[in-house]
């Protein structure tokens, strides 16, 4: 016997584009206070972490490398927990944990 109720797809609405917005609108001093590295180093780290960016699937888009880099810097520079990082960058706490830990392992191996 089949269930007669209709299934729906749901998702949490999340903040998008925070890193790009801050990169464009923060002056150098504000950026340095927030991320603890200059914008030039941030760009170099993004290039370094480029291989960590996943592939687009039918279910979701990958977390952009700029967001991964920003999450790592917030974890290392400010000591934010994964829930706070996820809330700030529009990802779940488990995704923040996975991406930050992957990036840290990548740093250790290089």
mmCIF file of N, CA and C in Angstrom:
data_model
loop_
_atom_site.group_PDB
_atom_site.id
_atom_site.type_symbol
_atom_site.label_atom_id
_atom_site.label_comp_id
_atom_site.label_asym_id
_atom_site.label_seq_id
_atom_site.Cartn_x
_atom_site.Cartn_y
_atom_site.Cartn_z
ATOM 1 N N UNK A 1 0.849 -1.174 0.000
ATOM 2 C CA UNK A 1 0.000 0.000 0.000
ATOM 3 C C UNK A 1 0.898 1.242 0.000
ATOM 4 N N UNK A 2 0.615 2.216 -0.838
ATOM 5 C CA UNK A 2 1.385 3.450 -0.941
ATOM 6 C C UNK A 2 0.821 4.513 -0.015
ATOM 7 N N UNK A 3 1.716 5.356 0.454
ATOM 8 C CA UNK A 3 1.273 6.507 1.239
ATOM 9 C C UNK A 3 0.612 7.504 0.304
ATOM 10 N N UNK A 4 -0.460 8.080 0.738
ATOM 11 C CA UNK A 4 -1.194 9.007 -0.126
ATOM 12 C C UNK A 4 -0.847 10.469 0.137
ATOM 13 N N UNK A 5 0.079 10.734 1.040
ATOM 14 C CA UNK A 5 0.422 12.130 1.307
ATOM 15 C C UNK A 5 1.500 12.602 0.322
ATOM 16 N N UNK A 6 1.498 13.896 0.107
ATOM 17 C CA UNK A 6 2.451 14.483 -0.830
ATOM 18 C C UNK A 6 3.727 14.876 -0.090
ATOM 19 N N UNK A 7 4.844 14.529 -0.679
ATOM 20 C CA UNK A 7 6.131 14.887 -0.083
ATOM 21 C C UNK A 7 6.594 16.219 -0.649
ATOM 22 N N UNK A 8 7.216 16.982 0.195
ATOM 23 C CA UNK A 8 7.738 18.274 -0.237
ATOM 24 C C UNK A 8 9.224 18.354 0.071
ATOM 25 N N UNK A 9 9.891 19.189 -0.656
ATOM 26 C CA UNK A 9 11.310 19.418 -0.428
ATOM 27 C C UNK A 9 11.439 20.680 0.403
ATOM 28 N N UNK A 10 12.300 20.652 1.388
ATOM 29 C CA UNK A 10 12.482 21.815 2.240
ATOM 30 C C UNK A 10 13.969 22.083 2.395
ATOM 31 N N UNK A 11 14.258 23.283 2.744
ATOM 32 C CA UNK A 11 15.637 23.660 3.066
ATOM 33 C C UNK A 11 15.594 24.914 3.918
ATOM 34 N N UNK A 12 16.662 25.119 4.669
ATOM 35 C CA UNK A 12 16.774 26.333 5.460
ATOM 36 C C UNK A 12 17.274 27.444 4.547
ATOM 37 N N UNK A 13 16.696 28.628 4.690
ATOM 38 C CA UNK A 13 17.248 29.748 3.945
ATOM 39 C C UNK A 13 18.515 30.192 4.669
ATOM 40 N N UNK A 14 19.572 30.419 3.905
ATOM 41 C CA UNK A 14 20.860 30.754 4.493
ATOM 42 C C UNK A 14 21.425 31.998 3.828
ATOM 43 N N UNK A 15 22.307 32.655 4.550
ATOM 44 C CA UNK A 15 22.984 33.847 4.043
ATOM 45 C C UNK A 15 23.905 33.432 2.908
ATOM 46 N N UNK A 16 23.929 34.215 1.847
ATOM 47 C CA UNK A 16 24.805 33.950 0.719
ATOM 48 C C UNK A 16 25.615 35.195 0.391
ATOM 49 N N UNK A 17 26.817 35.003 -0.102
ATOM 50 C CA UNK A 17 27.620 36.110 -0.607
ATOM 51 C C UNK A 17 28.271 36.994 0.438
ATOM 52 N N UNK A 18 28.377 36.532 1.679
ATOM 53 C CA UNK A 18 28.927 37.383 2.735
ATOM 54 C C UNK A 18 30.395 37.706 2.493
ATOM 55 N N UNK A 19 31.188 36.729 2.061
ATOM 56 C CA UNK A 19 32.621 36.960 1.868
ATOM 57 C C UNK A 19 32.853 37.931 0.711
ATOM 58 N N UNK A 20 32.147 37.721 -0.392
ATOM 59 C CA UNK A 20 32.303 38.609 -1.546
ATOM 60 C C UNK A 20 31.906 40.037 -1.187
ATOM 61 N N UNK A 21 30.830 40.179 -0.434
ATOM 62 C CA UNK A 21 30.364 41.502 -0.016
ATOM 63 C C UNK A 21 31.393 42.183 0.889
ATOM 64 N N UNK A 22 31.909 41.443 1.869
ATOM 65 C CA UNK A 22 32.903 42.020 2.768
ATOM 66 C C UNK A 22 34.200 42.331 2.023
ATOM 67 N N UNK A 23 34.589 41.480 1.088
ATOM 68 C CA UNK A 23 35.822 41.708 0.326
ATOM 69 C C UNK A 23 35.734 43.014 -0.467
ATOM 70 N N UNK A 24 34.563 43.259 -1.042
ATOM 71 C CA UNK A 24 34.376 44.486 -1.836
ATOM 72 C C UNK A 24 34.231 45.730 -0.975
ATOM 73 N N UNK A 25 33.521 45.620 0.142
ATOM 74 C CA UNK A 25 33.136 46.812 0.894
ATOM 75 C C UNK A 25 33.983 47.120 2.127
ATOM 76 N N UNK A 26 34.700 46.142 2.662
ATOM 77 C CA UNK A 26 35.544 46.424 3.826
ATOM 78 C C UNK A 26 36.823 47.113 3.366
ATOM 79 N N UNK A 27 37.194 48.165 4.075
ATOM 80 C CA UNK A 27 38.507 48.743 3.791
ATOM 81 C C UNK A 27 39.566 47.797 4.359
ATOM 82 N N UNK A 28 40.830 48.073 4.053
ATOM 83 C CA UNK A 28 41.909 47.159 4.452
ATOM 84 C C UNK A 28 41.976 46.957 5.966
ATOM 85 N N UNK A 29 41.756 48.020 6.727
ATOM 86 C CA UNK A 29 41.826 47.922 8.192
ATOM 87 C C UNK A 29 40.702 47.040 8.742
ATOM 88 N N UNK A 30 39.486 47.266 8.264
ATOM 89 C CA UNK A 30 38.337 46.478 8.719
ATOM 90 C C UNK A 30 38.505 45.005 8.328
ATOM 91 N N UNK A 31 38.998 44.764 7.104
ATOM 92 C CA UNK A 31 39.233 43.381 6.654
ATOM 93 C C UNK A 31 40.254 42.699 7.567
ATOM 94 N N UNK A 32 41.337 43.406 7.861
ATOM 95 C CA UNK A 32 42.392 42.857 8.707
ATOM 96 C C UNK A 32 41.873 42.553 10.111
ATOM 97 N N UNK A 33 41.035 43.410 10.667
ATOM 98 C CA UNK A 33 40.436 43.160 11.979
ATOM 99 C C UNK A 33 39.531 41.931 11.953
ATOM 100 N N UNK A 34 38.824 41.752 10.860
ATOM 101 C CA UNK A 34 37.862 40.667 10.770
ATOM 102 C C UNK A 34 38.505 39.311 10.471
ATOM 103 N N UNK A 35 39.471 39.296 9.541
ATOM 104 C CA UNK A 35 40.038 38.016 9.090
ATOM 105 C C UNK A 35 41.488 37.789 9.500
ATOM 106 N N UNK A 36 42.134 38.792 10.085
ATOM 107 C CA UNK A 36 43.491 38.682 10.623
ATOM 108 C C UNK A 36 44.588 38.524 9.570
ATOM 109 N N UNK A 37 44.259 38.620 8.293
ATOM 110 C CA UNK A 37 45.259 38.615 7.216
ATOM 111 C C UNK A 37 44.866 39.676 6.191
ATOM 112 N N UNK A 38 45.846 40.248 5.486
ATOM 113 C CA UNK A 38 45.518 41.218 4.432
ATOM 114 C C UNK A 38 44.789 40.536 3.267
ATOM 115 N N UNK A 39 44.122 41.338 2.464
ATOM 116 C CA UNK A 39 43.378 40.809 1.322
ATOM 117 C C UNK A 39 44.285 40.065 0.344
ATOM 118 N N UNK A 40 45.519 40.514 0.191
ATOM 119 C CA UNK A 40 46.440 39.842 -0.741
ATOM 120 C C UNK A 40 46.747 38.418 -0.274
ATOM 121 N N UNK A 41 46.960 38.248 1.020
ATOM 122 C CA UNK A 41 47.208 36.899 1.564
ATOM 123 C C UNK A 41 45.951 36.049 1.444
ATOM 124 N N UNK A 42 44.787 36.644 1.676
ATOM 125 C CA UNK A 42 43.525 35.923 1.517
ATOM 126 C C UNK A 42 43.407 35.385 0.089
ATOM 127 N N UNK A 43 43.716 36.211 -0.899
ATOM 128 C CA UNK A 43 43.650 35.775 -2.300
ATOM 129 C C UNK A 43 44.637 34.648 -2.577
ATOM 130 N N UNK A 44 45.828 34.724 -2.008
ATOM 131 C CA UNK A 44 46.811 33.657 -2.177
ATOM 132 C C UNK A 44 46.332 32.355 -1.534
ATOM 133 N N UNK A 45 45.719 32.464 -0.364
ATOM 134 C CA UNK A 45 45.179 31.273 0.294
ATOM 135 C C UNK A 45 44.048 30.656 -0.522
ATOM 136 N N UNK A 46 43.223 31.489 -1.117
ATOM 137 C CA UNK A 46 42.145 30.975 -1.975
ATOM 138 C C UNK A 46 42.719 30.173 -3.135
ATOM 139 N N UNK A 47 43.777 30.674 -3.732
ATOM 140 C CA UNK A 47 44.433 29.950 -4.828
ATOM 141 C C UNK A 47 45.016 28.632 -4.310
ATOM 142 N N UNK A 48 45.620 28.672 -3.137
ATOM 143 C CA UNK A 48 46.208 27.485 -2.521
ATOM 144 C C UNK A 48 45.154 26.419 -2.232
ATOM 145 N N UNK A 49 43.982 26.852 -1.735
ATOM 146 C CA UNK A 49 42.902 25.925 -1.377
ATOM 147 C C UNK A 49 41.983 25.575 -2.547
ATOM 148 N N UNK A 50 42.299 26.021 -3.735
ATOM 149 C CA UNK A 50 41.405 25.855 -4.879
ATOM 150 C C UNK A 50 41.015 24.394 -5.125
ATOM 151 N N UNK A 51 41.901 23.472 -4.840
ATOM 152 C CA UNK A 51 41.598 22.056 -5.086
ATOM 153 C C UNK A 51 40.587 21.488 -4.083
ATOM 154 N N UNK A 52 40.302 22.211 -3.002
ATOM 155 C CA UNK A 52 39.329 21.741 -2.006
ATOM 156 C C UNK A 52 37.887 21.974 -2.429
ATOM 157 N N UNK A 53 37.681 22.804 -3.436
ATOM 158 C CA UNK A 53 36.327 23.115 -3.881
ATOM 159 C C UNK A 53 35.722 21.879 -4.547
ATOM 160 N N UNK A 54 34.539 21.514 -4.123
ATOM 161 C CA UNK A 54 33.873 20.327 -4.663
ATOM 162 C C UNK A 54 33.245 20.584 -6.023
ATOM 163 N N UNK A 55 32.561 19.571 -6.505
ATOM 164 C CA UNK A 55 31.890 19.667 -7.798
ATOM 165 C C UNK A 55 30.400 19.922 -7.596
ATOM 166 N N UNK A 56 29.786 20.579 -8.561
ATOM 167 C CA UNK A 56 28.351 20.806 -8.522
ATOM 168 C C UNK A 56 27.623 19.484 -8.766
ATOM 169 N N UNK A 57 26.626 19.209 -7.936
ATOM 170 C CA UNK A 57 25.813 18.008 -8.112
ATOM 171 C C UNK A 57 24.368 18.428 -8.348
ATOM 172 N N UNK A 58 23.513 17.446 -8.574
ATOM 173 C CA UNK A 58 22.093 17.748 -8.751
ATOM 174 C C UNK A 58 21.467 18.238 -7.452
ATOM 175 N N UNK A 59 22.058 17.892 -6.328
ATOM 176 C CA UNK A 59 21.472 18.245 -5.039
ATOM 177 C C UNK A 59 21.905 19.627 -4.537
ATOM 178 N N UNK A 60 23.167 19.996 -4.796
ATOM 179 C CA UNK A 60 23.645 21.273 -4.249
ATOM 180 C C UNK A 60 24.879 21.755 -4.978
ATOM 181 N N UNK A 61 25.132 23.049 -4.782
ATOM 182 C CA UNK A 61 26.351 23.657 -5.306
ATOM 183 C C UNK A 61 27.454 23.474 -4.271
ATOM 184 N N UNK A 62 28.713 23.417 -4.707
ATOM 185 C CA UNK A 62 29.795 23.279 -3.729
ATOM 186 C C UNK A 62 30.016 24.567 -2.939
ATOM 187 N N UNK A 63 30.632 24.437 -1.794
ATOM 188 C CA UNK A 63 30.993 25.610 -0.999
ATOM 189 C C UNK A 63 32.149 26.298 -1.730
ATOM 190 N N UNK A 64 32.017 27.580 -2.065
ATOM 191 C CA UNK A 64 33.084 28.276 -2.787
ATOM 192 C C UNK A 64 34.386 28.312 -1.995
ATOM 193 N N UNK A 65 35.496 28.321 -2.715
ATOM 194 C CA UNK A 65 36.810 28.311 -2.073
ATOM 195 C C UNK A 65 37.014 29.558 -1.213
ATOM 196 N N UNK A 66 36.424 30.687 -1.585
ATOM 197 C CA UNK A 66 36.549 31.899 -0.769
ATOM 198 C C UNK A 66 35.883 31.700 0.590
ATOM 199 N N UNK A 67 34.772 30.990 0.603
ATOM 200 C CA UNK A 67 34.066 30.735 1.863
ATOM 201 C C UNK A 67 34.863 29.752 2.718
ATOM 202 N N UNK A 68 35.430 28.722 2.093
ATOM 203 C CA UNK A 68 36.256 27.768 2.836
ATOM 204 C C UNK A 68 37.430 28.494 3.485
ATOM 205 N N UNK A 69 38.095 29.341 2.715
ATOM 206 C CA UNK A 69 39.242 30.090 3.230
ATOM 207 C C UNK A 69 38.824 31.000 4.385
ATOM 208 N N UNK A 70 37.712 31.695 4.218
ATOM 209 C CA UNK A 70 37.230 32.585 5.276
ATOM 210 C C UNK A 70 36.861 31.802 6.535
ATOM 211 N N UNK A 71 36.261 30.621 6.368
ATOM 212 C CA UNK A 71 35.909 29.803 7.529
ATOM 213 C C UNK A 71 37.164 29.359 8.281
ATOM 214 N N UNK A 72 38.199 28.972 7.549
ATOM 215 C CA UNK A 72 39.454 28.568 8.188
ATOM 216 C C UNK A 72 40.048 29.735 8.975
ATOM 217 N N UNK A 73 40.049 30.916 8.363
ATOM 218 C CA UNK A 73 40.619 32.081 9.040
ATOM 219 C C UNK A 73 39.821 32.457 10.283
ATOM 220 N N UNK A 74 38.503 32.347 10.232
ATOM 221 C CA UNK A 74 37.684 32.631 11.416
ATOM 222 C C UNK A 74 37.946 31.615 12.521
ATOM 223 N N UNK A 75 38.134 30.356 12.137
ATOM 224 C CA UNK A 75 38.404 29.310 13.135
ATOM 225 C C UNK A 75 39.769 29.521 13.777
ATOM 226 N N UNK A 76 40.783 29.778 12.956
ATOM 227 C CA UNK A 76 42.137 29.944 13.484
ATOM 228 C C UNK A 76 42.342 31.301 14.148
ATOM 229 N N UNK A 77 41.810 32.350 13.539
ATOM 230 C CA UNK A 77 42.069 33.701 14.022
ATOM 231 C C UNK A 77 41.189 34.149 15.163
ATOM 232 N N UNK A 78 39.949 33.702 15.174
ATOM 233 C CA UNK A 78 39.001 34.146 16.196
ATOM 234 C C UNK A 78 38.570 33.033 17.140
ATOM 235 N N UNK A 79 38.817 31.777 16.754
ATOM 236 C CA UNK A 79 38.425 30.658 17.603
ATOM 237 C C UNK A 79 36.930 30.403 17.627
ATOM 238 N N UNK A 80 36.220 30.821 16.579
ATOM 239 C CA UNK A 80 34.779 30.594 16.541
ATOM 240 C C UNK A 80 34.479 29.106 16.462
ATOM 241 N N UNK A 81 33.371 28.686 17.073
ATOM 242 C CA UNK A 81 32.993 27.286 16.934
ATOM 243 C C UNK A 81 32.287 27.080 15.590
ATOM 244 N N UNK A 82 32.087 25.834 15.237
ATOM 245 C CA UNK A 82 31.568 25.517 13.900
ATOM 246 C C UNK A 82 30.136 26.008 13.689
ATOM 247 N N UNK A 83 29.353 26.039 14.736
ATOM 248 C CA UNK A 83 27.983 26.556 14.609
ATOM 249 C C UNK A 83 28.013 28.036 14.242
ATOM 250 N N UNK A 84 28.861 28.806 14.929
ATOM 251 C CA UNK A 84 28.980 30.240 14.638
ATOM 252 C C UNK A 84 29.532 30.472 13.231
ATOM 253 N N UNK A 85 30.508 29.673 12.842
ATOM 254 C CA UNK A 85 31.067 29.789 11.493
ATOM 255 C C UNK A 85 29.997 29.468 10.454
ATOM 256 N N UNK A 86 29.261 28.397 10.678
ATOM 257 C CA UNK A 86 28.196 28.026 9.749
ATOM 258 C C UNK A 86 27.135 29.096 9.630
ATOM 259 N N UNK A 87 26.738 29.671 10.756
ATOM 260 C CA UNK A 87 25.733 30.740 10.735
ATOM 261 C C UNK A 87 26.233 31.957 9.973
ATOM 262 N N UNK A 88 27.486 32.301 10.155
ATOM 263 C CA UNK A 88 28.043 33.487 9.501
ATOM 264 C C UNK A 88 28.146 33.312 7.993
ATOM 265 N N UNK A 89 28.509 32.106 7.544
ATOM 266 C CA UNK A 89 28.783 31.899 6.119
ATOM 267 C C UNK A 89 27.698 31.118 5.387
ATOM 268 N N UNK A 90 26.603 30.845 6.042
ATOM 269 C CA UNK A 90 25.468 30.235 5.353
ATOM 270 C C UNK A 90 25.621 28.760 5.042
ATOM 271 N N UNK A 91 26.325 28.037 5.908
ATOM 272 C CA UNK A 91 26.431 26.588 5.767
ATOM 273 C C UNK A 91 26.066 25.955 7.104
ATOM 274 N N UNK A 92 25.849 24.664 7.106
ATOM 275 C CA UNK A 92 25.556 23.981 8.356
ATOM 276 C C UNK A 92 26.808 23.804 9.192
ATOM 277 N N UNK A 93 26.621 23.536 10.472
ATOM 278 C CA UNK A 93 27.753 23.347 11.376
ATOM 279 C C UNK A 93 28.594 22.144 10.948
ATOM 280 N N UNK A 94 27.946 21.078 10.498
ATOM 281 C CA UNK A 94 28.702 19.889 10.076
ATOM 282 C C UNK A 94 29.490 20.165 8.801
ATOM 283 N N UNK A 95 28.933 20.965 7.897
ATOM 284 C CA UNK A 95 29.659 21.349 6.681
ATOM 285 C C UNK A 95 30.842 22.231 7.035
ATOM 286 N N UNK A 96 30.648 23.178 7.937
ATOM 287 C CA UNK A 96 31.748 24.031 8.383
ATOM 288 C C UNK A 96 32.858 23.176 8.993
ATOM 289 N N UNK A 97 32.490 22.228 9.834
ATOM 290 C CA UNK A 97 33.452 21.321 10.446
ATOM 291 C C UNK A 97 34.223 20.558 9.378
ATOM 292 N N UNK A 98 33.523 19.977 8.437
ATOM 293 C CA UNK A 98 34.158 19.178 7.389
ATOM 294 C C UNK A 98 35.115 20.018 6.546
ATOM 295 N N UNK A 99 34.663 21.174 6.102
ATOM 296 C CA UNK A 99 35.478 22.016 5.216
ATOM 297 C C UNK A 99 36.703 22.580 5.932
ATOM 298 N N UNK A 100 36.533 23.030 7.171
ATOM 299 C CA UNK A 100 37.666 23.572 7.927
ATOM 300 C C UNK A 100 38.684 22.472 8.210
ATOM 301 N N UNK A 101 38.219 21.299 8.619
ATOM 302 C CA UNK A 101 39.141 20.206 8.905
ATOM 303 C C UNK A 101 39.851 19.716 7.648
ATOM 304 N N UNK A 102 39.138 19.648 6.525
ATOM 305 C CA UNK A 102 39.777 19.278 5.253
ATOM 306 C C UNK A 102 40.877 20.277 4.898
ATOM 307 N N UNK A 103 40.594 21.553 5.071
ATOM 308 C CA UNK A 103 41.582 22.594 4.758
ATOM 309 C C UNK A 103 42.783 22.510 5.687
ATOM 310 N N UNK A 104 42.556 22.228 6.954
ATOM 311 C CA UNK A 104 43.665 22.118 7.895
ATOM 312 C C UNK A 104 44.534 20.906 7.561
ATOM 313 N N UNK A 105 43.917 19.785 7.209
ATOM 314 C CA UNK A 105 44.692 18.614 6.804
ATOM 315 C C UNK A 105 45.485 18.911 5.529
ATOM 316 N N UNK A 106 44.872 19.644 4.611
ATOM 317 C CA UNK A 106 45.547 20.032 3.384
ATOM 318 C C UNK A 106 46.776 20.883 3.699
ATOM 319 N N UNK A 107 46.647 21.805 4.652
ATOM 320 C CA UNK A 107 47.783 22.633 5.074
ATOM 321 C C UNK A 107 48.900 21.791 5.692
ATOM 322 N N UNK A 108 48.529 20.846 6.514
ATOM 323 C CA UNK A 108 49.524 19.997 7.168
ATOM 324 C C UNK A 108 50.291 19.152 6.151
ATOM 325 N N UNK A 109 49.569 18.630 5.160
ATOM 326 C CA UNK A 109 50.203 17.768 4.159
ATOM 327 C C UNK A 109 51.092 18.540 3.194
ATOM 328 N N UNK A 110 50.823 19.812 2.999
ATOM 329 C CA UNK A 110 51.634 20.608 2.062
ATOM 330 C C UNK A 110 52.813 21.138 2.721
#
